[in-house]
């Protein structure tokens, strides 16, 4: 019995270390400020909502598991679970059970623009257009559209 506990603890510690170092969609987006007036749940919700709004998290992006994010942010699992529930209530994310939690599709014109941007990005890659040139093409098209 004792060995089982030790082995379980070692496995859990190894899983935690692997999870904490594995990059995911929220790497660099979500951080907890322990001195902030806002509770961690609110900080997580706000960080994810801002990243969706400014396009850093695209619809369909899979978020890390509750446990993985909790380990990365050094907060309780229930804190992350509560944040994910609030985000789901706000229709920012969709939780699909074992399939995980993903960023919800955008509604209306923004979803059309998101699809067009994905199509443009895929075509750019297929044609071998580098990132900088693709950006220049988009900026030129936006400028032309605004002046016409």
PDB file of C-alpha atoms in Angstrom:
ATOM      1  CA  UNK A   1       0.000   0.000   0.000  1.00  0.00           C
ATOM      2  CA  UNK A   2       2.771   2.437   0.900  1.00  0.00           C
ATOM      3  CA  UNK A   3       4.570   1.845  -2.411  1.00  0.00           C
ATOM      4  CA  UNK A   4       1.393   2.540  -4.331  1.00  0.00           C
ATOM      5  CA  UNK A   5       1.070   5.916  -2.655  1.00  0.00           C
ATOM      6  CA  UNK A   6       4.685   6.801  -3.351  1.00  0.00           C
ATOM      7  CA  UNK A   7       4.386   5.737  -6.983  1.00  0.00           C
ATOM      8  CA  UNK A   8       1.127   7.671  -7.379  1.00  0.00           C
ATOM      9  CA  UNK A   9       2.738  10.775  -5.919  1.00  0.00           C
ATOM     10  CA  UNK A  10       5.747  10.400  -8.225  1.00  0.00           C
ATOM     11  CA  UNK A  11       3.495   9.984 -11.264  1.00  0.00           C
ATOM     12  CA  UNK A  12       1.357  12.955 -10.241  1.00  0.00           C
ATOM     13  CA  UNK A  13       4.468  15.075  -9.705  1.00  0.00           C
ATOM     14  CA  UNK A  14       5.870  14.056 -13.108  1.00  0.00           C
ATOM     15  CA  UNK A  15       2.521  14.792 -14.783  1.00  0.00           C
ATOM     16  CA  UNK A  16       2.362  18.161 -13.045  1.00  0.00           C
ATOM     17  CA  UNK A  17       5.884  19.069 -14.159  1.00  0.00           C
ATOM     18  CA  UNK A  18       5.179  17.978 -17.739  1.00  0.00           C
ATOM     19  CA  UNK A  19       1.894  19.876 -17.824  1.00  0.00           C
ATOM     20  CA  UNK A  20       3.429  23.031 -16.384  1.00  0.00           C
ATOM     21  CA  UNK A  21       6.079  23.168 -19.091  1.00  0.00           C
ATOM     22  CA  UNK A  22       3.882  22.167 -22.024  1.00  0.00           C
ATOM     23  CA  UNK A  23       2.995  25.212 -24.135  1.00  0.00           C
ATOM     24  CA  UNK A  24      -0.681  25.727 -24.810  1.00  0.00           C
ATOM     25  CA  UNK A  25      -3.041  28.358 -26.187  1.00  0.00           C
ATOM     26  CA  UNK A  26      -2.941  30.438 -22.985  1.00  0.00           C
ATOM     27  CA  UNK A  27       0.839  30.564 -22.637  1.00  0.00           C
ATOM     28  CA  UNK A  28       1.738  34.215 -22.123  1.00  0.00           C
ATOM     29  CA  UNK A  29      -1.914  35.310 -22.182  1.00  0.00           C
ATOM     30  CA  UNK A  30      -3.123  34.424 -18.720  1.00  0.00           C
ATOM     31  CA  UNK A  31      -1.179  35.390 -15.598  1.00  0.00           C
ATOM     32  CA  UNK A  32      -2.294  35.838 -12.022  1.00  0.00           C
ATOM     33  CA  UNK A  33      -1.347  39.007 -10.151  1.00  0.00           C
ATOM     34  CA  UNK A  34      -1.496  37.991  -6.498  1.00  0.00           C
ATOM     35  CA  UNK A  35      -1.507  41.674  -5.429  1.00  0.00           C
ATOM     36  CA  UNK A  36      -4.422  42.712  -7.642  1.00  0.00           C
ATOM     37  CA  UNK A  37      -7.761  43.670  -6.145  1.00  0.00           C
ATOM     38  CA  UNK A  38      -9.535  41.331  -8.574  1.00  0.00           C
ATOM     39  CA  UNK A  39      -9.770  37.665  -7.566  1.00  0.00           C
ATOM     40  CA  UNK A  40      -7.961  35.055  -9.704  1.00  0.00           C
ATOM     41  CA  UNK A  41     -11.254  33.825 -11.219  1.00  0.00           C
ATOM     42  CA  UNK A  42     -11.935  37.295 -12.603  1.00  0.00           C
ATOM     43  CA  UNK A  43      -8.342  37.687 -13.819  1.00  0.00           C
ATOM     44  CA  UNK A  44      -8.578  34.406 -15.758  1.00  0.00           C
ATOM     45  CA  UNK A  45     -11.950  35.334 -17.280  1.00  0.00           C
ATOM     46  CA  UNK A  46     -10.767  38.816 -18.252  1.00  0.00           C
ATOM     47  CA  UNK A  47      -7.505  37.574 -19.782  1.00  0.00           C
ATOM     48  CA  UNK A  48      -9.259  34.981 -21.940  1.00  0.00           C
ATOM     49  CA  UNK A  49     -12.053  37.374 -22.971  1.00  0.00           C
ATOM     50  CA  UNK A  50      -9.490  40.044 -23.986  1.00  0.00           C
ATOM     51  CA  UNK A  51      -7.471  37.501 -25.964  1.00  0.00           C
ATOM     52  CA  UNK A  52     -10.607  36.407 -27.838  1.00  0.00           C
ATOM     53  CA  UNK A  53     -11.645  40.004 -28.475  1.00  0.00           C
ATOM     54  CA  UNK A  54      -8.266  41.057 -29.875  1.00  0.00           C
ATOM     55  CA  UNK A  55      -7.844  37.894 -31.951  1.00  0.00           C
ATOM     56  CA  UNK A  56      -5.035  36.190 -30.023  1.00  0.00           C
ATOM     57  CA  UNK A  57      -7.398  33.272 -29.362  1.00  0.00           C
ATOM     58  CA  UNK A  58      -9.321  32.273 -32.472  1.00  0.00           C
ATOM     59  CA  UNK A  59     -12.628  30.392 -32.448  1.00  0.00           C
ATOM     60  CA  UNK A  60     -12.028  26.670 -32.145  1.00  0.00           C
ATOM     61  CA  UNK A  61      -8.773  27.090 -30.212  1.00  0.00           C
ATOM     62  CA  UNK A  62      -8.586  24.345 -27.625  1.00  0.00           C
ATOM     63  CA  UNK A  63      -7.831  25.527 -24.102  1.00  0.00           C
ATOM     64  CA  UNK A  64      -5.724  23.529 -21.651  1.00  0.00           C
ATOM     65  CA  UNK A  65      -7.439  21.268 -19.167  1.00  0.00           C
ATOM     66  CA  UNK A  66      -8.603  22.772 -15.917  1.00  0.00           C
ATOM     67  CA  UNK A  67      -5.875  20.881 -14.057  1.00  0.00           C
ATOM     68  CA  UNK A  68      -3.135  21.917 -16.457  1.00  0.00           C
ATOM     69  CA  UNK A  69      -4.070  25.592 -16.318  1.00  0.00           C
ATOM     70  CA  UNK A  70      -4.416  25.478 -12.539  1.00  0.00           C
ATOM     71  CA  UNK A  71      -0.910  24.022 -12.299  1.00  0.00           C
ATOM     72  CA  UNK A  72       0.492  26.635 -14.709  1.00  0.00           C
ATOM     73  CA  UNK A  73      -1.102  29.523 -12.824  1.00  0.00           C
ATOM     74  CA  UNK A  74      -0.503  28.021  -9.377  1.00  0.00           C
ATOM     75  CA  UNK A  75      -4.157  28.323  -8.393  1.00  0.00           C
ATOM     76  CA  UNK A  76      -6.746  25.832  -7.188  1.00  0.00           C
ATOM     77  CA  UNK A  77      -8.413  23.596  -9.759  1.00  0.00           C
ATOM     78  CA  UNK A  78     -11.812  24.909  -8.617  1.00  0.00           C
ATOM     79  CA  UNK A  79     -10.692  28.469  -9.416  1.00  0.00           C
ATOM     80  CA  UNK A  80     -10.039  27.577 -13.058  1.00  0.00           C
ATOM     81  CA  UNK A  81     -13.200  25.453 -13.249  1.00  0.00           C
ATOM     82  CA  UNK A  82     -15.242  28.401 -11.975  1.00  0.00           C
ATOM     83  CA  UNK A  83     -13.614  30.729 -14.537  1.00  0.00           C
ATOM     84  CA  UNK A  84     -14.360  28.272 -17.363  1.00  0.00           C
ATOM     85  CA  UNK A  85     -18.010  28.022 -16.193  1.00  0.00           C
ATOM     86  CA  UNK A  86     -18.342  31.812 -16.219  1.00  0.00           C
ATOM     87  CA  UNK A  87     -16.781  31.985 -19.686  1.00  0.00           C
ATOM     88  CA  UNK A  88     -19.198  29.320 -20.882  1.00  0.00           C
ATOM     89  CA  UNK A  89     -22.156  31.249 -19.440  1.00  0.00           C
ATOM     90  CA  UNK A  90     -20.913  34.309 -21.350  1.00  0.00           C
ATOM     91  CA  UNK A  91     -20.697  32.133 -24.497  1.00  0.00           C
ATOM     92  CA  UNK A  92     -16.983  32.843 -24.893  1.00  0.00           C
ATOM     93  CA  UNK A  93     -16.050  29.162 -24.612  1.00  0.00           C
ATOM     94  CA  UNK A  94     -17.783  25.852 -25.226  1.00  0.00           C
ATOM     95  CA  UNK A  95     -17.081  22.870 -22.996  1.00  0.00           C
ATOM     96  CA  UNK A  96     -17.441  19.546 -24.764  1.00  0.00           C
ATOM     97  CA  UNK A  97     -16.849  17.075 -21.939  1.00  0.00           C
ATOM     98  CA  UNK A  98     -13.903  14.835 -22.724  1.00  0.00           C
ATOM     99  CA  UNK A  99     -13.262  16.741 -25.964  1.00  0.00           C
ATOM    100  CA  UNK A 100     -12.209  19.723 -23.853  1.00  0.00           C
ATOM    101  CA  UNK A 101     -12.952  23.412 -23.795  1.00  0.00           C
ATOM    102  CA  UNK A 102     -12.648  25.517 -26.942  1.00  0.00           C
ATOM    103  CA  UNK A 103     -13.145  29.141 -27.883  1.00  0.00           C
ATOM    104  CA  UNK A 104     -16.716  29.562 -29.142  1.00  0.00           C
ATOM    105  CA  UNK A 105     -17.421  30.630 -32.715  1.00  0.00           C
ATOM    106  CA  UNK A 106     -17.956  34.333 -33.214  1.00  0.00           C
ATOM    107  CA  UNK A 107     -21.413  35.539 -34.127  1.00  0.00           C
ATOM    108  CA  UNK A 108     -22.396  37.703 -37.084  1.00  0.00           C
ATOM    109  CA  UNK A 109     -20.015  39.676 -39.289  1.00  0.00           C
ATOM    110  CA  UNK A 110     -16.996  38.949 -37.102  1.00  0.00           C
ATOM    111  CA  UNK A 111     -17.338  35.214 -37.813  1.00  0.00           C
ATOM    112  CA  UNK A 112     -17.345  35.903 -41.569  1.00  0.00           C
ATOM    113  CA  UNK A 113     -14.206  37.985 -41.167  1.00  0.00           C
ATOM    114  CA  UNK A 114     -12.574  35.251 -39.062  1.00  0.00           C
ATOM    115  CA  UNK A 115     -13.303  32.686 -41.792  1.00  0.00           C
ATOM    116  CA  UNK A 116     -11.927  35.012 -44.484  1.00  0.00           C
ATOM    117  CA  UNK A 117      -8.777  35.565 -42.417  1.00  0.00           C
ATOM    118  CA  UNK A 118      -8.284  31.803 -41.957  1.00  0.00           C
ATOM    119  CA  UNK A 119      -8.821  31.242 -45.683  1.00  0.00           C
ATOM    120  CA  UNK A 120      -6.303  34.001 -46.497  1.00  0.00           C
ATOM    121  CA  UNK A 121      -3.760  32.537 -44.083  1.00  0.00           C
ATOM    122  CA  UNK A 122      -4.165  29.026 -45.509  1.00  0.00           C
ATOM    123  CA  UNK A 123      -3.829  30.310 -49.088  1.00  0.00           C
ATOM    124  CA  UNK A 124      -0.738  32.331 -48.137  1.00  0.00           C
ATOM    125  CA  UNK A 125       0.905  29.221 -46.705  1.00  0.00           C
ATOM    126  CA  UNK A 126      -0.065  27.128 -49.741  1.00  0.00           C
ATOM    127  CA  UNK A 127       1.440  29.743 -52.080  1.00  0.00           C
ATOM    128  CA  UNK A 128       4.592  30.074 -49.996  1.00  0.00           C
ATOM    129  CA  UNK A 129       3.984  33.753 -49.144  1.00  0.00           C
ATOM    130  CA  UNK A 130       5.993  34.756 -46.072  1.00  0.00           C
ATOM    131  CA  UNK A 131       4.340  36.298 -43.034  1.00  0.00           C
ATOM    132  CA  UNK A 132       5.614  39.833 -43.618  1.00  0.00           C
ATOM    133  CA  UNK A 133       4.459  39.916 -47.234  1.00  0.00           C
ATOM    134  CA  UNK A 134       1.044  38.563 -46.282  1.00  0.00           C
ATOM    135  CA  UNK A 135       0.712  41.307 -43.661  1.00  0.00           C
ATOM    136  CA  UNK A 136       1.664  43.952 -46.217  1.00  0.00           C
ATOM    137  CA  UNK A 137      -0.975  42.610 -48.615  1.00  0.00           C
ATOM    138  CA  UNK A 138      -3.674  42.816 -45.931  1.00  0.00           C
ATOM    139  CA  UNK A 139      -2.632  46.336 -44.887  1.00  0.00           C
ATOM    140  CA  UNK A 140      -2.677  47.514 -48.507  1.00  0.00           C
ATOM    141  CA  UNK A 141      -6.120  45.962 -49.058  1.00  0.00           C
ATOM    142  CA  UNK A 142      -7.474  47.620 -45.886  1.00  0.00           C
ATOM    143  CA  UNK A 143      -6.078  50.981 -46.940  1.00  0.00           C
ATOM    144  CA  UNK A 144      -7.579  50.626 -50.407  1.00  0.00           C
ATOM    145  CA  UNK A 145     -10.966  49.637 -48.967  1.00  0.00           C
ATOM    146  CA  UNK A 146     -11.054  52.620 -46.595  1.00  0.00           C
ATOM    147  CA  UNK A 147     -10.219  55.124 -49.333  1.00  0.00           C
ATOM    148  CA  UNK A 148     -12.710  53.849 -51.871  1.00  0.00           C
TER     149      UNK A 148
END
